[in-house]
């Protein structure tokens, strides 16, 4: 190869290198290589850490951006779970562009984040109740991580205004009659105005706790999710629903695990969990105390002593109570929403509560819980009802 050609190739290579260096330095200075920038510009979520970073980026982008105490929103939605997110997106697509979604925690779908073990299956339906979804969100059976990513992506795609870390204390109607405007008060002392309100908070944010007192010395070892379980611990799982069964079957693979349910049969679990439970028990990996309740817990040299109604006492390192959640009755009463004999909100055929203009969706309408599909279906129904007035 002759000298002129080599010289030209050398000059081209140097030029390309210089251009690449300039582009790299510009990207570095402008933050284009930061994870938060990549995520907010549509990069894939590689890990759970990426997903958590996306939450924080979303929070930063929403804080103070379009949220104002002086603005009267057409619609305020309380609770950024499946129902609340579904209602937000249905509202946007129906032309209700002035809306705000309140969430008391730092992330959407706090129940999934806090109470679901990594990799846990997330079912579309509940107890075999199949619901036809007619709205914009077509949800199918998934797992924790994929479900969180899906809903997070929907919030970003539709540019939903989420007011994270805003715990709503009360909803007050400003006027009488059908066309009420409402003041939404937060526990932090802020107030917002809205023409209509949808309450989409779930029960699991307030997990049910046993009626007996738990000694303060073992409170750290009595949990309501599986996040604190350590390898080698002897576990007591209490409950008769899907979460309790899934915890028990999963931890029986690695820990000495006992499942306690006050009844002898599991009537509330799905077919998949029923088969896995039967198989795990038959293998001898999972111990059971069925048809037996717990009378009390005591501290035995730093261990949990469970006292059962059959007179037996057994020692455990950790107890997990997966016994469902309770309706936030105090909040509903503060909002002057009428409740039935089971402390459930009374609603009409359009899911409107006794306070005209305030709607309720999700599992707080049901004594034994409801599915994600149910919440999404209810969200679509409410928006279809109110859109002609608000859009």
XYZ file of C-alpha atoms in Angstrom:
391
model
C 0.000 0.000 0.000
C 1.453 3.375 -1.032
C 2.088 6.320 1.248
C -0.765 8.660 0.035
C -3.433 6.041 0.775
C -2.015 5.354 4.243
C -1.964 9.083 4.946
C -5.607 9.476 3.900
C -6.683 6.503 6.068
C -4.819 7.903 9.022
C -6.446 11.321 8.624
C -9.962 9.744 8.348
C -9.369 7.572 11.436
C -8.203 10.559 13.478
C -11.209 12.602 12.334
C -13.669 9.854 13.286
C -11.951 9.471 16.652
C -12.177 13.201 17.333
C -15.888 13.259 16.415
C -16.520 10.302 18.716
C -14.653 11.997 21.546
C -16.665 15.207 21.121
C -19.961 13.270 21.159
C -18.878 11.311 24.260
C -17.848 14.459 26.149
C -21.149 16.136 25.232
C -23.145 13.116 26.438
C -21.157 12.939 29.653
C -21.662 16.623 30.376
C -25.382 16.594 29.566
C -26.057 13.462 31.628
C -27.129 11.290 28.684
C -25.375 8.276 30.221
C -27.078 8.598 33.611
C -29.466 5.735 34.423
C -32.291 8.116 35.278
C -31.984 9.823 31.892
C -31.881 6.531 30.016
C -34.965 5.257 31.844
C -37.045 8.399 31.359
C -36.169 8.308 27.652
C -37.459 4.791 27.155
C -34.537 2.456 27.942
C -35.355 -1.061 29.095
C -35.559 -1.964 32.792
C -32.719 -4.439 33.256
C -33.080 -4.983 37.002
C -35.284 -4.161 39.972
C -32.799 -1.394 40.803
C -33.528 0.146 37.397
C -37.226 -0.026 38.168
C -36.765 1.694 41.519
C -34.668 4.362 39.828
C -37.486 4.899 37.368
C -39.842 5.551 40.281
C -37.508 8.185 41.661
C -37.084 9.800 38.240
C -40.859 9.870 37.878
C -41.270 11.422 41.311
C -38.717 14.145 40.504
C -40.396 14.916 37.198
C -43.806 15.261 38.866
C -42.847 17.263 41.956
C -44.014 20.818 41.496
C -44.348 20.425 37.730
C -48.105 20.654 37.187
C -49.408 20.063 40.692
C -50.822 23.137 42.378
C -53.043 23.762 45.353
C -54.545 26.679 43.419
C -55.666 24.519 40.488
C -59.126 22.993 40.359
C -58.723 19.634 38.659
C -61.578 18.062 36.794
C -60.787 14.713 38.392
C -58.800 13.582 41.439
C -57.974 9.895 41.849
C -56.734 8.521 45.164
C -54.492 5.478 45.063
C -51.930 4.559 42.373
C -52.668 0.857 42.211
C -54.206 -0.951 39.222
C -57.609 0.701 39.701
C -56.237 4.202 40.141
C -53.800 3.914 37.254
C -56.510 2.369 35.087
C -58.894 5.218 35.894
C -56.193 7.802 35.129
C -55.449 6.345 31.710
C -59.110 5.825 30.800
C -59.770 9.446 31.809
C -56.906 10.772 29.682
C -58.117 8.798 26.659
C -61.659 10.061 27.246
C -60.473 13.665 27.082
C -60.281 14.426 30.810
C -56.839 16.015 30.661
C -57.026 17.966 33.924
C -56.522 15.229 36.493
C -54.267 14.347 39.402
C -53.435 10.918 40.828
C -52.551 10.867 44.545
C -50.339 8.152 46.060
C -49.297 8.117 49.715
C -46.074 6.159 49.142
C -43.035 6.874 46.982
C -44.011 4.333 44.298
C -47.050 3.196 42.373
C -48.560 -0.205 43.216
C -47.206 -0.080 46.775
C -48.969 -3.322 47.723
C -47.113 -5.262 45.023
C -43.840 -3.620 46.014
C -44.159 -4.200 49.740
C -46.164 -7.370 50.217
C -45.196 -9.452 47.179
C -41.992 -11.496 47.187
C -39.714 -10.979 44.165
C -40.878 -13.166 41.292
C -44.298 -13.796 42.871
C -47.081 -14.523 40.410
C -49.686 -11.790 39.929
C -53.060 -13.170 38.887
C -55.448 -11.379 36.535
C -58.558 -12.885 38.133
C -59.528 -13.833 41.683
C -61.132 -17.055 42.894
C -62.065 -18.083 39.355
C -64.105 -14.932 38.732
C -63.446 -14.195 35.037
C -64.007 -10.560 34.054
C -64.142 -9.191 30.524
C -61.901 -6.158 30.116
C -63.289 -3.565 27.712
C -60.977 -0.674 28.521
C -57.561 0.456 27.331
C -55.524 -1.866 29.593
C -55.433 -5.546 28.692
C -53.879 -7.229 31.723
C -53.026 -10.926 31.878
C -51.387 -13.206 34.470
C -47.834 -12.064 35.116
C -45.310 -11.693 37.918
C -44.381 -8.896 40.294
C -41.585 -7.334 38.247
C -43.368 -7.442 34.878
C -46.571 -6.027 36.384
C -44.734 -3.131 37.996
C -42.898 -2.406 34.767
C -46.127 -2.482 32.764
C -47.986 -0.041 35.004
C -44.928 2.194 35.325
C -44.638 2.296 31.560
C -48.315 3.219 31.194
C -47.942 6.119 33.629
C -45.001 7.425 31.637
C -46.561 6.845 28.215
C -49.748 8.724 29.080
C -47.929 11.420 31.067
C -50.078 10.930 34.166
C -49.640 13.604 36.825
C -48.831 11.545 39.957
C -48.544 13.280 43.318
C -46.416 10.763 45.218
C -45.994 10.856 49.003
C -49.341 12.581 49.464
C -51.466 10.754 52.032
C -55.088 11.901 51.701
C -56.761 12.577 55.032
C -60.244 13.611 53.930
C -62.502 14.642 51.060
C -64.893 17.510 51.758
C -67.786 18.513 49.513
C -67.822 22.290 49.012
C -71.423 22.585 47.849
C -74.668 20.662 48.028
C -76.337 18.939 45.086
C -75.223 16.939 42.082
C -72.413 19.188 40.790
C -70.229 19.162 43.854
C -66.727 20.498 43.911
C -64.416 18.897 46.459
C -61.491 19.838 48.662
C -58.972 17.019 49.035
C -56.927 17.444 52.220
C -53.562 15.734 52.739
C -52.047 14.705 56.058
C -49.242 17.169 55.279
C -51.633 20.113 55.502
C -52.080 20.724 51.771
C -55.444 21.059 50.019
C -56.456 20.504 46.396
C -59.673 21.128 44.503
C -61.463 18.734 42.137
C -64.828 18.491 40.416
C -65.048 14.716 40.937
C -63.119 12.125 42.964
C -62.406 8.412 42.539
C -61.234 6.480 45.612
C -59.092 3.550 44.469
C -57.194 2.646 47.625
C -56.696 -1.015 48.500
C -57.002 -3.023 51.673
C -53.512 -4.476 51.780
C -52.040 -1.103 52.698
C -53.538 -1.842 56.124
C -52.864 -5.549 56.714
C -55.016 -7.409 59.195
C -53.255 -8.184 62.459
C -54.029 -10.850 65.065
C -56.430 -9.936 67.862
C -54.005 -11.016 70.617
C -51.187 -8.790 71.807
C -47.720 -9.517 70.458
C -44.876 -9.038 72.992
C -42.752 -6.030 72.077
C -39.567 -8.099 72.393
C -40.507 -10.213 69.333
C -42.266 -7.585 67.220
C -39.388 -7.537 64.708
C -39.831 -11.261 64.097
C -43.578 -10.993 63.440
C -44.093 -9.764 59.893
C -46.900 -9.193 57.377
C -44.816 -9.904 54.281
C -41.844 -12.120 53.461
C -39.217 -9.453 52.895
C -37.280 -10.098 56.124
C -36.982 -13.893 55.961
C -33.437 -15.184 56.462
C -31.934 -18.433 55.266
C -32.193 -21.212 57.822
C -34.973 -19.629 59.890
C -37.784 -21.791 61.169
C -40.957 -20.177 59.854
C -44.613 -20.046 60.825
C -46.911 -18.876 58.006
C -50.419 -17.912 59.138
C -53.349 -17.567 56.745
C -55.628 -19.325 54.279
C -55.394 -17.184 51.145
C -53.195 -17.254 48.060
C -50.408 -15.189 49.628
C -50.105 -17.474 52.659
C -50.045 -20.602 50.504
C -47.499 -19.129 48.079
C -45.225 -18.060 50.941
C -45.478 -21.503 52.525
C -44.780 -23.478 49.343
C -41.880 -21.250 48.347
C -40.111 -21.193 51.724
C -40.685 -24.906 52.309
C -38.022 -25.448 49.625
C -35.313 -23.867 51.771
C -36.614 -23.383 55.332
C -38.292 -25.435 58.048
C -41.802 -24.124 57.390
C -45.191 -24.661 59.029
C -48.477 -23.385 57.543
C -51.216 -22.621 60.048
C -54.844 -21.990 59.053
C -57.753 -21.940 61.452
C -59.874 -23.921 58.988
C -59.249 -27.407 57.614
C -59.860 -26.513 53.947
C -58.560 -23.721 51.706
C -61.632 -22.297 49.983
C -60.068 -18.981 48.904
C -57.066 -20.111 46.853
C -56.819 -20.594 43.087
C -56.410 -23.979 41.393
C -52.686 -23.525 40.699
C -51.914 -22.820 44.349
C -54.198 -25.655 45.496
C -52.261 -28.172 43.391
C -48.888 -26.846 44.516
C -49.962 -26.904 48.161
C -51.133 -30.507 47.881
C -47.877 -31.521 46.197
C -45.667 -29.705 48.735
C -47.492 -31.213 51.699
C -47.337 -34.687 50.136
C -43.565 -34.328 49.641
C -43.113 -33.816 53.374
C -41.361 -30.475 52.883
C -44.225 -28.427 54.361
C -45.651 -29.002 57.825
C -49.215 -27.933 58.584
C -51.406 -27.027 61.514
C -54.865 -26.921 59.953
C -58.190 -26.499 61.729
C -56.241 -25.010 64.635
C -56.016 -21.370 65.662
C -53.330 -19.483 67.577
C -54.280 -18.315 71.061
C -51.188 -16.216 71.742
C -47.520 -15.623 71.076
C -44.855 -15.421 73.765
C -41.132 -14.711 73.918
C -38.939 -17.691 74.738
C -35.311 -16.525 74.893
C -35.762 -14.332 71.839
C -37.737 -16.945 69.890
C -41.452 -16.930 69.076
C -43.507 -19.429 71.046
C -46.868 -20.028 69.328
C -49.594 -21.311 71.641
C -52.259 -23.197 69.653
C -55.878 -23.962 70.553
C -55.154 -27.710 70.617
C -52.864 -27.105 73.603
C -49.600 -27.481 71.693
C -46.753 -24.969 71.833
C -44.061 -24.648 69.173
C -41.005 -22.423 68.813
C -40.255 -20.434 65.627
C -37.662 -17.917 64.503
C -40.151 -15.853 62.506
C -43.919 -15.636 61.955
C -45.550 -14.220 58.824
C -49.225 -13.241 59.020
C -50.814 -13.230 55.571
C -54.395 -12.800 56.750
C -55.619 -10.146 54.349
C -56.266 -6.456 54.772
C -58.879 -4.254 56.341
C -60.972 -1.523 54.785
C -59.793 1.983 55.757
C -62.994 2.645 57.666
C -61.809 5.784 59.462
C -60.899 7.466 56.185
C -64.229 6.577 54.571
C -66.110 7.918 57.591
C -64.128 11.169 57.466
C -65.315 11.517 53.889
C -68.936 10.992 55.092
C -69.366 7.941 52.871
C -72.134 5.618 54.047
C -71.039 2.061 54.935
C -72.998 -1.181 55.177
C -73.035 -3.650 58.067
C -69.673 -5.046 56.926
C -68.084 -1.560 56.895
C -67.990 -1.591 53.090
C -68.815 1.557 51.079
C -72.362 1.696 49.723
C -72.357 2.532 46.000
C -74.929 2.689 43.194
C -74.854 0.960 39.805
C -72.243 3.475 38.586
C -70.051 2.922 41.680
C -70.956 6.367 43.033
C -70.941 6.577 46.824
C -73.500 8.270 49.058
C -71.511 11.480 48.463
C -72.500 12.542 44.961
C -69.462 12.968 42.774
C -67.271 10.609 44.811
C -66.813 7.127 43.316
C -65.246 4.027 44.867
C -63.508 1.192 42.998
C -61.328 -1.797 43.860
C -61.150 -4.324 46.655
C -62.439 -2.009 49.400
C -65.884 -2.665 47.916
C -65.613 -6.371 48.729
C -65.468 -8.279 51.980
C -63.039 -10.908 50.668
C -61.024 -8.900 48.139
C -61.128 -8.513 44.372
C -58.912 -8.974 41.328
C -56.816 -6.597 39.234
C -59.192 -7.279 36.343
C -62.101 -6.208 38.544
C -60.397 -2.932 39.470
C -59.583 -2.166 35.824
C -63.127 -2.981 34.738
C -64.599 -0.738 37.438
C -62.230 2.081 36.477
C -63.418 1.922 32.868
C -67.058 1.893 33.986
C -66.723 4.984 36.189
C -64.863 6.979 33.553
C -67.435 6.065 30.899
C -70.097 7.437 33.258
C -68.412 10.718 34.193
C -66.531 11.550 30.973
C -69.485 13.268 29.246
C -69.667 15.745 32.151
C -65.928 16.346 32.636
C -64.274 15.994 29.228
